[in-house]
mmCIF file of C-alpha atoms in Angstrom:
data_model
loop_
_atom_site.group_PDB
_atom_site.id
_atom_site.type_symbol
_atom_site.label_atom_id
_atom_site.label_comp_id
_atom_site.label_asym_id
_atom_site.label_seq_id
_atom_site.Cartn_x
_atom_site.Cartn_y
_atom_site.Cartn_z
ATOM 1 C CA MET A 1 -8.640 -1.577 -29.867
ATOM 2 C CA LYS A 2 -9.316 1.382 -27.552
ATOM 3 C CA ALA A 3 -6.311 3.135 -26.033
ATOM 4 C CA ILE A 4 -7.542 2.320 -22.510
ATOM 5 C CA GLU A 5 -6.993 -1.389 -23.282
ATOM 6 C CA GLN A 6 -3.244 -0.761 -23.277
ATOM 7 C CA TYR A 7 -3.356 -0.689 -19.483
ATOM 8 C CA LYS A 8 -2.593 -4.231 -18.266
ATOM 9 C CA ILE A 9 -2.138 -5.737 -14.828
ATOM 10 C CA ILE A 10 -0.546 -9.123 -14.221
ATOM 11 C CA THR A 11 -0.645 -10.061 -10.565
ATOM 12 C CA PHE A 12 -0.211 -12.864 -8.062
ATOM 13 C CA THR A 13 -2.387 -12.537 -4.954
ATOM 14 C CA HIS A 14 -3.514 -14.525 -1.924
ATOM 15 C CA ARG A 15 -6.756 -15.299 -3.770
ATOM 16 C CA ARG A 16 -5.105 -17.881 -5.995
ATOM 17 C CA THR A 17 -1.576 -18.392 -4.633
ATOM 18 C CA ASP A 18 -0.572 -19.159 -1.050
ATOM 19 C CA LEU A 19 1.858 -16.750 0.608
ATOM 20 C CA ASN A 20 4.837 -19.097 0.254
ATOM 21 C CA GLY A 21 3.967 -19.597 -3.402
ATOM 22 C CA ILE A 22 3.913 -15.841 -4.026
ATOM 23 C CA GLY A 23 7.483 -15.677 -2.763
ATOM 24 C CA GLN A 24 8.586 -17.914 -5.647
ATOM 25 C CA PHE A 25 7.694 -15.205 -8.155
ATOM 26 C CA VAL A 26 9.284 -12.202 -6.431
ATOM 27 C CA LEU A 27 11.917 -10.635 -8.683
ATOM 28 C CA ARG A 28 15.456 -11.041 -7.407
ATOM 29 C CA PRO A 29 18.670 -9.324 -8.549
ATOM 30 C CA LYS A 30 20.630 -11.419 -11.040
ATOM 31 C CA THR A 31 23.845 -9.777 -9.861
ATOM 32 C CA GLU A 32 24.827 -7.926 -6.694
ATOM 33 C CA GLU A 33 25.488 -4.775 -8.696
ATOM 34 C CA GLN A 34 22.149 -4.685 -10.520
ATOM 35 C CA ALA A 35 18.961 -3.864 -8.611
ATOM 36 C CA VAL A 36 15.623 -5.427 -9.525
ATOM 37 C CA LEU A 37 14.175 -2.210 -10.945
ATOM 38 C CA GLU A 38 17.251 -1.783 -13.135
ATOM 39 C CA GLN A 39 16.641 -5.267 -14.551
ATOM 40 C CA LEU A 40 13.111 -4.220 -15.470
ATOM 41 C CA HIS A 41 14.510 -1.780 -18.043
ATOM 42 C CA ALA A 42 15.772 -4.688 -20.117
ATOM 43 C CA PHE A 43 12.517 -6.589 -19.613
ATOM 44 C CA LYS A 44 10.489 -3.543 -20.640
ATOM 45 C CA GLN A 45 12.383 -3.375 -23.933
ATOM 46 C CA GLN A 46 12.098 -7.125 -24.504
ATOM 47 C CA ILE A 47 8.302 -7.116 -24.358
ATOM 48 C CA GLY A 48 7.981 -3.720 -26.035
ATOM 49 C CA ALA A 49 6.152 -2.074 -23.121
ATOM 50 C CA LYS A 50 5.811 1.700 -23.088
ATOM 51 C CA GLU A 51 5.694 1.914 -19.289
ATOM 52 C CA ILE A 52 5.936 -0.564 -16.423
ATOM 53 C CA TYR A 53 5.367 -0.478 -12.660
ATOM 54 C CA TYR A 54 6.353 -3.212 -10.184
ATOM 55 C CA LEU A 55 4.994 -3.769 -6.666
ATOM 56 C CA SER A 56 5.916 -6.558 -4.258
ATOM 57 C CA THR A 57 4.360 -7.004 -0.790
ATOM 58 C CA CYS A 58 4.046 -9.960 1.568
ATOM 59 C CA ASN A 59 0.844 -11.175 -0.131
ATOM 60 C CA ARG A 60 0.915 -9.594 -3.583
ATOM 61 C CA ILE A 61 3.094 -9.196 -6.657
ATOM 62 C CA LEU A 62 1.735 -6.736 -9.193
ATOM 63 C CA PHE A 63 2.934 -5.570 -12.603
ATOM 64 C CA LEU A 64 1.145 -2.597 -14.155
ATOM 65 C CA VAL A 65 2.034 -2.243 -17.830
ATOM 66 C CA LEU A 66 1.224 0.194 -20.597
ATOM 67 C CA ALA A 67 1.504 -2.225 -23.513
ATOM 68 C CA GLN A 68 1.528 -1.865 -27.279
ATOM 69 C CA LYS A 69 -1.879 -1.781 -28.992
ATOM 70 C CA GLU A 70 -1.385 -5.199 -30.557
ATOM 71 C CA ASP A 71 -0.633 -6.856 -27.197
ATOM 72 C CA LYS A 72 -3.708 -8.391 -25.628
ATOM 73 C CA GLY A 73 -5.224 -11.363 -23.847
ATOM 74 C CA LYS A 74 -3.631 -14.735 -23.281
ATOM 75 C CA ALA A 75 -0.948 -14.163 -25.910
ATOM 76 C CA PHE A 76 0.319 -11.103 -24.046
ATOM 77 C CA LYS A 77 0.197 -12.897 -20.701
ATOM 78 C CA GLN A 78 2.172 -15.831 -22.092
ATOM 79 C CA LYS A 79 4.803 -13.571 -23.679
ATOM 80 C CA PHE A 80 5.070 -11.608 -20.444
ATOM 81 C CA MET A 81 5.533 -14.690 -18.253
ATOM 82 C CA GLN A 82 7.925 -16.539 -20.521
ATOM 83 C CA THR A 83 10.150 -13.481 -20.827
ATOM 84 C CA LEU A 84 10.027 -12.435 -17.180
ATOM 85 C CA TYR A 85 10.511 -15.887 -15.669
ATOM 86 C CA ALA A 86 12.779 -17.390 -18.321
ATOM 87 C CA ASP A 87 15.238 -18.486 -15.613
ATOM 88 C CA LEU A 88 12.646 -20.490 -13.655
ATOM 89 C CA SER A 89 12.016 -24.194 -14.146
ATOM 90 C CA GLU A 90 9.322 -25.259 -16.620
ATOM 91 C CA THR A 91 7.185 -26.386 -13.689
ATOM 92 C CA LEU A 92 7.339 -22.971 -12.019
ATOM 93 C CA GLN A 93 6.775 -21.196 -15.334
ATOM 94 C CA ALA A 94 3.628 -23.252 -15.867
ATOM 95 C CA LYS A 95 2.514 -22.485 -12.310
ATOM 96 C CA ALA A 96 3.114 -18.765 -12.847
ATOM 97 C CA LEU A 97 1.079 -18.776 -16.044
ATOM 98 C CA LYS A 98 -1.774 -20.629 -14.345
ATOM 99 C CA GLU A 99 -1.939 -18.660 -11.094
ATOM 100 C CA ALA A 100 -1.360 -15.095 -12.305
ATOM 101 C CA PHE A 101 -4.405 -12.895 -12.887
ATOM 102 C CA LEU A 102 -4.575 -10.740 -16.024
ATOM 103 C CA TYR A 103 -6.652 -7.554 -16.072
ATOM 104 C CA GLU A 104 -6.946 -5.303 -19.133
ATOM 105 C CA GLY A 105 -8.360 -1.859 -19.798
ATOM 106 C CA LEU A 106 -10.967 -0.600 -17.359
ATOM 107 C CA GLU A 107 -10.807 -3.913 -15.479
ATOM 108 C CA ALA A 108 -7.134 -3.190 -14.797
ATOM 109 C CA ILE A 109 -7.965 0.323 -13.584
ATOM 110 C CA ASP A 110 -10.768 -1.064 -11.417
ATOM 111 C CA HIS A 111 -8.414 -3.642 -9.880
ATOM 112 C CA PHE A 112 -5.734 -1.033 -9.168
ATOM 113 C CA PHE A 113 -8.292 1.223 -7.476
ATOM 114 C CA ARG A 114 -9.537 -1.681 -5.333
ATOM 115 C CA VAL A 115 -6.012 -2.630 -4.333
ATOM 116 C CA SER A 116 -5.238 0.947 -3.267
ATOM 117 C CA ALA A 117 -8.367 1.091 -1.095
ATOM 118 C CA SER A 118 -7.537 -2.280 0.508
ATOM 119 C CA MET A 119 -10.683 -3.846 -0.912
ATOM 120 C CA ASP A 120 -8.662 -6.736 -2.330
ATOM 121 C CA SER A 121 -6.339 -7.167 0.661
ATOM 122 C CA LEU A 122 -5.917 -10.218 2.855
ATOM 123 C CA VAL A 123 -7.164 -7.961 5.664
ATOM 124 C CA VAL A 124 -9.811 -5.647 4.205
ATOM 125 C CA GLY A 125 -9.405 -1.991 5.165
ATOM 126 C CA GLU A 126 -5.715 -2.003 6.138
ATOM 127 C CA ARG A 127 -4.266 1.293 4.897
ATOM 128 C CA GLU A 128 -0.676 0.099 4.628
ATOM 129 C CA ILE A 129 -1.174 -0.925 0.992
ATOM 130 C CA LEU A 130 -1.689 2.678 -0.154
ATOM 131 C CA ARG A 131 1.669 3.681 1.335
ATOM 132 C CA GLN A 132 3.293 0.694 -0.381
ATOM 133 C CA LEU A 133 1.731 1.618 -3.730
ATOM 134 C CA ARG A 134 2.949 5.204 -3.496
ATOM 135 C CA GLU A 135 6.470 4.256 -2.450
ATOM 136 C CA ALA A 136 6.694 1.698 -5.247
ATOM 137 C CA TYR A 137 5.535 4.336 -7.731
ATOM 138 C CA GLN A 138 8.236 6.736 -6.570
ATOM 139 C CA ASP A 139 10.890 4.024 -6.945
ATOM 140 C CA ASN A 140 9.659 3.073 -10.428
ATOM 141 C CA LEU A 141 9.453 6.726 -11.459
ATOM 142 C CA GLU A 142 13.014 7.428 -10.324
ATOM 143 C CA GLN A 143 14.193 4.486 -12.420
ATOM 144 C CA GLY A 144 12.461 5.906 -15.483
ATOM 145 C CA LEU A 145 10.126 2.915 -15.819
ATOM 146 C CA THR A 146 6.855 4.863 -15.719
ATOM 147 C CA GLY A 147 5.545 7.717 -17.819
ATOM 148 C CA ASP A 148 2.513 9.936 -18.370
ATOM 149 C CA ALA A 149 -0.117 7.162 -18.468
ATOM 150 C CA ILE A 150 0.858 5.605 -15.148
ATOM 151 C CA ARG A 151 1.339 9.087 -13.640
ATOM 152 C CA LEU A 152 -2.269 9.910 -14.489
ATOM 153 C CA LEU A 153 -3.495 6.589 -13.107
ATOM 154 C CA MET A 154 -1.554 6.996 -9.851
ATOM 155 C CA ARG A 155 -3.057 10.446 -9.337
ATOM 156 C CA PHE A 156 -6.580 9.051 -9.548
ATOM 157 C CA THR A 157 -5.650 5.926 -7.587
ATOM 158 C CA VAL A 158 -4.568 7.921 -4.538
ATOM 159 C CA GLU A 159 -7.658 10.109 -4.865
ATOM 160 C CA THR A 160 -9.901 7.020 -5.059
ATOM 161 C CA ALA A 161 -8.363 5.364 -2.000
ATOM 162 C CA LYS A 162 -8.806 8.546 0.031
ATOM 163 C CA LYS A 163 -12.450 8.836 -1.059
ATOM 164 C CA VAL A 164 -13.146 5.225 -0.097
ATOM 165 C CA TYR A 165 -11.693 5.747 3.376
ATOM 166 C CA SER A 166 -13.434 9.088 3.908
ATOM 167 C CA SER A 167 -16.879 8.068 2.653
ATOM 168 C CA THR A 168 -17.082 4.514 4.052
ATOM 169 C CA ARG A 169 -16.199 2.822 7.343
ATOM 170 C CA ILE A 170 -14.018 0.201 5.682
ATOM 171 C CA GLY A 171 -10.980 1.200 7.753
ATOM 172 C CA GLU A 172 -12.785 1.334 11.098
ATOM 173 C CA LYS A 173 -12.636 -1.215 13.925
ATOM 174 C CA PRO A 174 -9.213 -2.841 14.411
ATOM 175 C CA VAL A 175 -8.787 -6.327 12.992
ATOM 176 C CA SER A 176 -5.230 -7.233 13.964
ATOM 177 C CA VAL A 177 -4.738 -9.047 17.254
ATOM 178 C CA VAL A 178 -2.076 -6.554 18.364
ATOM 179 C CA SER A 179 -4.299 -3.542 17.610
ATOM 180 C CA LEU A 180 -7.144 -5.116 19.562
ATOM 181 C CA ALA A 181 -4.839 -5.892 22.470
ATOM 182 C CA VAL A 182 -3.719 -2.265 22.517
ATOM 183 C CA SER A 183 -7.387 -1.197 22.484
ATOM 184 C CA LYS A 184 -7.976 -3.335 25.574
ATOM 185 C CA LEU A 185 -4.950 -1.744 27.205
ATOM 186 C CA MET A 186 -6.228 1.766 26.469
ATOM 187 C CA GLN A 187 -9.637 0.872 27.905
ATOM 188 C CA ALA A 188 -7.915 0.043 31.197
ATOM 189 C CA GLN A 189 -6.718 3.690 31.374
ATOM 190 C CA LEU A 190 -3.425 2.833 33.028
ATOM 191 C CA PRO A 191 -1.081 5.718 33.901
ATOM 192 C CA PRO A 192 2.181 6.272 31.937
ATOM 193 C CA SER A 193 4.117 5.057 34.978
ATOM 194 C CA SER A 194 2.699 1.526 34.604
ATOM 195 C CA ARG A 195 5.286 -1.274 34.536
ATOM 196 C CA PHE A 196 5.252 -3.684 31.594
ATOM 197 C CA LEU A 197 6.774 -7.131 31.284
ATOM 198 C CA LEU A 198 7.043 -8.349 27.691
ATOM 199 C CA LEU A 199 7.565 -12.092 27.391
ATOM 200 C CA GLY A 200 9.087 -12.579 23.948
ATOM 201 C CA ALA A 201 10.881 -10.168 21.616
ATOM 202 C CA GLY A 202 9.548 -11.335 18.251
ATOM 203 C CA GLN A 203 7.466 -9.421 15.702
ATOM 204 C CA THR A 204 4.280 -9.417 17.788
ATOM 205 C CA ASN A 205 5.807 -7.859 20.890
ATOM 206 C CA ALA A 206 8.008 -5.576 18.796
ATOM 207 C CA LEU A 207 4.822 -4.174 17.255
ATOM 208 C CA PHE A 208 3.127 -3.983 20.655
ATOM 209 C CA ALA A 209 6.166 -2.085 21.964
ATOM 210 C CA LYS A 210 5.750 0.536 19.223
ATOM 211 C CA PHE A 211 2.250 1.238 20.511
ATOM 212 C CA LEU A 212 3.559 1.488 24.079
ATOM 213 C CA LYS A 213 6.032 4.119 22.981
ATOM 214 C CA LYS A 214 3.369 5.948 20.989
ATOM 215 C CA TYR A 215 1.086 6.211 24.038
ATOM 216 C CA GLY A 216 3.818 7.311 26.418
ATOM 217 C CA TYR A 217 4.508 4.124 28.391
ATOM 218 C CA HIS A 218 8.192 3.905 29.235
ATOM 219 C CA LYS A 219 8.738 1.334 31.993
ATOM 220 C CA VAL A 220 9.331 -1.839 30.000
ATOM 221 C CA THR A 221 11.275 -4.999 30.801
ATOM 222 C CA VAL A 222 11.718 -7.646 28.102
ATOM 223 C CA PHE A 223 12.281 -11.373 28.630
ATOM 224 C CA ASN A 224 13.368 -13.547 25.716
ATOM 225 C CA ARG A 225 15.285 -16.721 24.943
ATOM 226 C CA SER A 226 17.839 -14.610 23.090
ATOM 227 C CA LEU A 227 19.330 -12.043 25.467
ATOM 228 C CA LYS A 228 20.503 -9.883 22.574
ATOM 229 C CA LYS A 229 16.975 -9.562 21.150
ATOM 230 C CA ALA A 230 15.555 -8.803 24.586
ATOM 231 C CA GLN A 231 18.085 -6.033 25.131
ATOM 232 C CA GLU A 232 17.561 -4.565 21.653
ATOM 233 C CA LEU A 233 13.810 -4.247 22.206
ATOM 234 C CA ALA A 234 14.210 -2.960 25.771
ATOM 235 C CA GLN A 235 16.711 -0.269 24.828
ATOM 236 C CA ASP A 236 13.983 1.692 23.037
ATOM 237 C CA PHE A 237 12.624 2.375 26.537
ATOM 238 C CA ASP A 238 15.952 2.453 28.399
ATOM 239 C CA GLY A 239 14.596 -0.727 29.940
ATOM 240 C CA GLU A 240 16.132 -4.038 30.881
ATOM 241 C CA GLY A 241 16.477 -7.111 28.676
ATOM 242 C CA LEU A 242 16.627 -10.480 30.444
ATOM 243 C CA LEU A 243 16.540 -14.174 29.612
ATOM 244 C CA LEU A 244 13.207 -15.968 29.911
ATOM 245 C CA ASN A 245 14.602 -18.336 32.521
ATOM 246 C CA GLN A 246 15.249 -15.302 34.748
ATOM 247 C CA LEU A 247 11.529 -14.540 34.983
ATOM 248 C CA GLY A 248 11.165 -16.478 38.246
ATOM 249 C CA GLU A 249 13.836 -14.319 39.887
ATOM 250 C CA TYR A 250 12.298 -10.998 38.889
ATOM 251 C CA ARG A 251 11.109 -8.949 41.890
ATOM 252 C CA LYS A 252 10.776 -5.365 40.615
ATOM 253 C CA GLY A 253 6.998 -5.492 40.261
ATOM 254 C CA PHE A 254 4.684 -5.131 37.269
ATOM 255 C CA ASP A 255 1.269 -3.911 36.201
ATOM 256 C CA VAL A 256 0.930 -5.538 32.784
ATOM 257 C CA VAL A 257 2.279 -8.749 31.277
ATOM 258 C CA VAL A 258 2.200 -9.238 27.503
ATOM 259 C CA ALA A 259 3.166 -12.739 26.368
ATOM 260 C CA ALA A 260 3.977 -13.617 22.752
ATOM 261 C CA THR A 261 6.430 -16.487 22.356
ATOM 262 C CA GLY A 262 6.572 -19.806 20.561
ATOM 263 C CA ALA A 263 6.656 -21.781 23.812
ATOM 264 C CA LYS A 264 4.602 -24.982 23.781
ATOM 265 C CA SER A 265 3.451 -24.606 27.395
ATOM 266 C CA ALA A 266 2.593 -21.829 29.839
ATOM 267 C CA LEU A 267 5.501 -19.594 30.868
ATOM 268 C CA LEU A 268 3.534 -17.673 33.480
ATOM 269 C CA THR A 269 1.895 -20.165 35.834
ATOM 270 C CA SER A 270 -0.167 -19.453 38.938
ATOM 271 C CA SER A 271 2.762 -20.224 41.227
ATOM 272 C CA LEU A 272 5.165 -18.038 39.223
ATOM 273 C CA TYR A 273 2.592 -15.254 39.175
ATOM 274 C CA GLY A 274 2.526 -15.323 42.980
ATOM 275 C CA GLN A 275 6.311 -15.033 43.047
ATOM 276 C CA LEU A 276 6.268 -12.074 40.656
ATOM 277 C CA LEU A 277 3.798 -10.254 42.887
ATOM 278 C CA GLY A 278 6.391 -10.339 45.661
ATOM 279 C CA GLN A 279 5.466 -7.857 48.363
ATOM 280 C CA GLU A 280 2.565 -6.442 46.357
ATOM 281 C CA ALA A 281 -0.904 -7.340 47.551
ATOM 282 C CA ALA A 282 -2.523 -10.285 45.810
ATOM 283 C CA THR A 283 -5.560 -8.039 45.351
ATOM 284 C CA SER A 284 -3.690 -5.422 43.284
ATOM 285 C CA SER A 285 -5.050 -5.034 39.748
ATOM 286 C CA LYS A 286 -2.983 -6.545 36.953
ATOM 287 C CA LEU A 287 -3.552 -6.902 33.226
ATOM 288 C CA LEU A 288 -2.419 -10.129 31.548
ATOM 289 C CA ILE A 289 -2.466 -10.137 27.735
ATOM 290 C CA ASP A 290 -1.727 -13.479 26.092
ATOM 291 C CA LEU A 291 -0.963 -13.235 22.361
ATOM 292 C CA SER A 292 0.399 -16.775 22.063
ATOM 293 C CA ILE A 293 -0.813 -20.076 20.644
ATOM 294 C CA PRO A 294 -0.792 -22.215 22.741
ATOM 295 C CA ASN A 295 -1.354 -19.907 25.710
ATOM 296 C CA ASN A 296 1.784 -18.653 27.456
ATOM 297 C CA ILE A 297 -0.193 -17.440 30.467
ATOM 298 C CA GLU A 298 -2.081 -19.955 32.579
ATOM 299 C CA PRO A 299 -5.816 -19.061 32.464
ATOM 300 C CA THR A 300 -6.275 -20.297 36.055
ATOM 301 C CA ILE A 301 -4.378 -17.219 37.303
ATOM 302 C CA ALA A 302 -7.522 -15.130 36.814
ATOM 303 C CA GLU A 303 -9.512 -17.651 38.884
ATOM 304 C CA GLN A 304 -7.019 -17.641 41.744
ATOM 305 C CA TYR A 305 -6.388 -13.884 41.626
ATOM 306 C CA PRO A 306 -9.701 -12.071 40.902
ATOM 307 C CA LYS A 307 -7.953 -8.715 40.362
ATOM 308 C CA ALA A 308 -5.924 -10.170 37.495
ATOM 309 C CA GLN A 309 -7.677 -9.393 34.218
ATOM 310 C CA TYR A 310 -6.805 -12.099 31.702
ATOM 311 C CA ILE A 311 -7.151 -11.409 27.967
ATOM 312 C CA PRO A 312 -6.475 -14.551 25.890
ATOM 313 C CA ILE A 313 -5.740 -14.461 22.181
ATOM 314 C CA GLU A 314 -8.921 -16.461 21.498
ATOM 315 C CA SER A 315 -11.139 -13.598 22.657
ATOM 316 C CA LEU A 316 -9.164 -11.129 20.547
ATOM 317 C CA ARG A 317 -9.405 -13.320 17.466
ATOM 318 C CA GLU A 318 -13.174 -13.619 17.849
ATOM 319 C CA LEU A 319 -13.447 -9.848 18.057
ATOM 320 C CA ALA A 320 -11.126 -9.503 15.060
ATOM 321 C CA GLN A 321 -13.438 -11.726 12.999
ATOM 322 C CA LYS A 322 -16.474 -9.639 13.966
ATOM 323 C CA ASN A 323 -14.669 -6.428 13.063
ATOM 324 C CA LEU A 324 -13.485 -7.897 9.781
ATOM 325 C CA ALA A 325 -17.066 -8.897 8.949
ATOM 326 C CA PHE A 326 -18.108 -5.296 9.654
ATOM 327 C CA ARG A 327 -15.446 -3.993 7.269
ATOM 328 C CA GLU A 328 -16.495 -6.410 4.561
ATOM 329 C CA GLN A 329 -20.067 -5.108 4.819
ATOM 330 C CA GLU A 330 -18.667 -1.712 3.830
ATOM 331 C CA LEU A 331 -17.323 -3.160 0.582
ATOM 332 C CA GLU A 332 -20.601 -2.487 -1.246
ATOM 333 C CA ARG A 333 -20.399 1.238 -0.590
ATOM 334 C CA ALA A 334 -16.693 1.191 -1.448
ATOM 335 C CA LYS A 335 -17.510 -0.440 -4.799
ATOM 336 C CA GLU A 336 -19.870 2.443 -5.600
ATOM 337 C CA VAL A 337 -17.082 4.940 -4.942
ATOM 338 C CA VAL A 338 -14.718 2.999 -7.203
ATOM 339 C CA GLU A 339 -17.298 2.872 -10.014
ATOM 340 C CA GLU A 340 -17.784 6.638 -9.786
ATOM 341 C CA GLN A 341 -14.029 7.167 -9.895
ATOM 342 C CA LEU A 342 -13.691 4.839 -12.884
ATOM 343 C CA ASP A 343 -15.980 7.080 -14.929
ATOM 344 C CA ILE A 344 -14.089 10.196 -13.857
ATOM 345 C CA PHE A 345 -10.730 8.625 -14.661
ATOM 346 C CA TYR A 346 -11.852 7.400 -18.083
ATOM 347 C CA GLN A 347 -13.026 10.895 -18.992
ATOM 348 C CA ALA A 348 -9.710 12.383 -17.825
ATOM 349 C CA PHE A 349 -7.792 9.704 -19.727
ATOM 350 C CA LYS A 350 -9.587 10.481 -23.006
ATOM 351 C CA GLU A 351 -9.053 14.218 -22.561
ATOM 352 C CA ARG A 352 -5.372 13.606 -21.900
ATOM 353 C CA LEU A 353 -5.106 11.586 -25.125
ATOM 354 C CA ILE A 354 -6.590 14.517 -27.036
ATOM 355 C CA GLU A 355 -4.181 16.964 -25.394
ATOM 356 C CA LEU A 356 -1.230 14.796 -26.358
ATOM 357 C CA ALA A 357 -2.513 14.290 -29.896
ATOM 358 C CA LEU A 358 -3.109 18.014 -30.468
ATOM 359 C CA ARG A 359 -0.165 19.475 -28.576
ATOM 360 C CA GLU A 360 1.447 20.498 -31.912
ATOM 361 C CA VAL A 361 -1.463 22.793 -32.804
ATOM 362 C CA PRO A 362 -0.420 25.737 -30.557
ATOM 363 C CA ILE A 363 3.180 25.443 -31.747
ATOM 364 C CA GLN A 364 2.151 25.487 -35.416
ATOM 365 C CA VAL A 365 -0.250 28.424 -34.969
ATOM 366 C CA LYS A 366 2.419 30.487 -33.188
ATOM 367 C CA ALA A 367 4.871 29.679 -35.980
ATOM 368 C CA ILE A 368 2.355 30.847 -38.638
ATOM 369 C CA ARG A 369 1.844 34.118 -36.746
ATOM 370 C CA GLN A 370 5.580 34.799 -36.579
ATOM 371 C CA HIS A 371 6.058 33.920 -40.242
ATOM 372 C CA ALA A 372 3.270 36.301 -41.252
ATOM 373 C CA LEU A 373 4.743 39.177 -39.242
ATOM 374 C CA ASN A 374 8.390 38.638 -40.098
ATOM 375 C CA ASN A 375 8.120 37.520 -43.716
ATOM 376 C CA VAL A 376 4.779 37.640 -45.552
ATOM 377 C CA PHE A 377 3.689 41.148 -44.444
ATOM 378 C CA LYS A 378 7.075 42.548 -43.447
ATOM 379 C CA LYS A 379 7.105 45.403 -45.990
ATOM 380 C CA GLU A 380 3.536 46.491 -45.314
ATOM 381 C CA LEU A 381 4.129 46.543 -41.568
ATOM 382 C CA ALA A 382 7.164 48.792 -41.981
ATOM 383 C CA ASP A 383 4.869 51.667 -43.032
ATOM 384 C CA LEU A 384 2.642 51.446 -39.936
ATOM 385 C CA ASP A 385 3.032 53.687 -36.884
ATOM 386 C CA GLU A 386 3.535 52.290 -33.368
ATOM 387 C CA GLU A 387 -0.123 52.610 -32.380
ATOM 388 C CA SER A 388 -1.262 50.656 -35.437
ATOM 389 C CA LEU A 389 1.407 47.985 -34.840
ATOM 390 C CA ALA A 390 0.260 47.585 -31.221
ATOM 391 C CA LEU A 391 -3.367 47.187 -32.338
ATOM 392 C CA LEU A 392 -2.374 44.660 -34.993
ATOM 393 C CA ASP A 393 -0.345 42.705 -32.449
ATOM 394 C CA ARG A 394 -3.343 42.523 -30.107
ATOM 395 C CA MET A 395 -5.564 41.359 -32.971
ATOM 396 C CA MET A 396 -3.063 38.687 -33.986
ATOM 397 C CA ALA A 397 -2.759 37.476 -30.368
ATOM 398 C CA TYR A 398 -6.543 37.208 -30.123
ATOM 399 C CA MET A 399 -6.797 35.316 -33.403
ATOM 400 C CA GLU A 400 -3.964 33.022 -32.305
ATOM 401 C CA LYS A 401 -5.798 32.066 -29.095
ATOM 402 C CA ARG A 402 -9.063 31.463 -30.934
ATOM 403 C CA CYS A 403 -7.371 29.451 -33.679
ATOM 404 C CA ILE A 404 -5.823 27.256 -31.019
ATOM 405 C CA ALA A 405 -8.911 26.905 -28.794
ATOM 406 C CA ILE A 406 -11.570 26.171 -31.426
ATOM 407 C CA PRO A 407 -9.979 23.097 -33.061
ATOM 408 C CA LEU A 408 -9.038 21.723 -29.650
ATOM 409 C CA GLN A 409 -12.607 22.078 -28.382
ATOM 410 C CA VAL A 410 -14.127 20.578 -31.535
ATOM 411 C CA ALA A 411 -11.665 17.681 -31.528
ATOM 412 C CA LYS A 412 -12.386 16.964 -27.872
ATOM 413 C CA GLN A 413 -16.143 16.987 -28.375
ATOM 414 C CA ASN A 414 -15.969 14.744 -31.439
ATOM 415 C CA MET A 415 -13.601 12.224 -29.864
ATOM 416 C CA LEU A 416 -15.661 12.009 -26.689
ATOM 417 C CA LYS A 417 -18.868 11.564 -28.718
ATOM 418 C CA GLU A 418 -17.325 8.868 -30.903
ATOM 419 C CA ASP A 419 -16.085 6.969 -27.847
#
């Protein structure tokens, strides 16, 4: 068995397990005092792993393991699952065994590279996964779970992800509805003094609000069923948080409405829109962004008020699909980058093995030199003058370097040829 085969990945992803199902296999603390990563120390010893790395995201659970040489294939996967999920029901254990992917050796490296470059993500090209991988590595490292092999792999993983993003267009063209909505907003070239009404204070509008802050918009009023949530989101802008049922009474004007609630019918109707306009001319330009299903903004507003630009979620989703298709076309070029990086990593991995195997050579050669000077030829050296001693020392230093370098070079060449 080649040393590279000791790299293993066991993972649950959206490709075989639905998102709710993935949640069933997330590691949870057995006690309040013991964190998940601390528990992995015991697990690592139980399965005899040399190193282990754990990552959990909303659509992926991944274990990267440096296993013993004898651990391989289905037997390793079964031992891993039965030990890790011993507390789960037999039904869930069977499900875990069936739905988890196992990658070994270069396939494991290839998978890890693809994950880092968001080639295996639910949304291809989203860079968030690389940040998550790096943060997880830091956490695992601090807990003493990882070692030299995973360190080397992480170095090349980050390098690979960066090369994929720099040499392909896999990360171009926004594919999230919120990002596309913000793009539409930026195309409108509205001044920083524009007034925003956010209908809803959930995740969608919270994310939209972050973009508003990023681009310098500061006049924001938030309407929500929960007053507390509305006020919490509005306070980031020193704005006002109000209840949704107060929308009809609002008379402070607006330039943009962004709706994202779970309401089952339109919140902003044509008649309410007229009330919100107040003293402003019905011909004044307004931007209406509807990020809700079903629509929270009545589409007929744009028919009745021609200066109201209506952007429904359906149009954004269609554009998102087109952009996602574009990103997926870039996968072929990304695969080429990964294949190139695989070869480079494998070479580096083999050289590192040689370095580790031969790290005693320099120590032993230095020890022989000191023994020769201080013991074997001690009497003879006592009769030499300072100039002769200095020359001898230089000669010994040269011989020491050559005696270290030559066997290392020969060993490297032979091992690489044999492989």
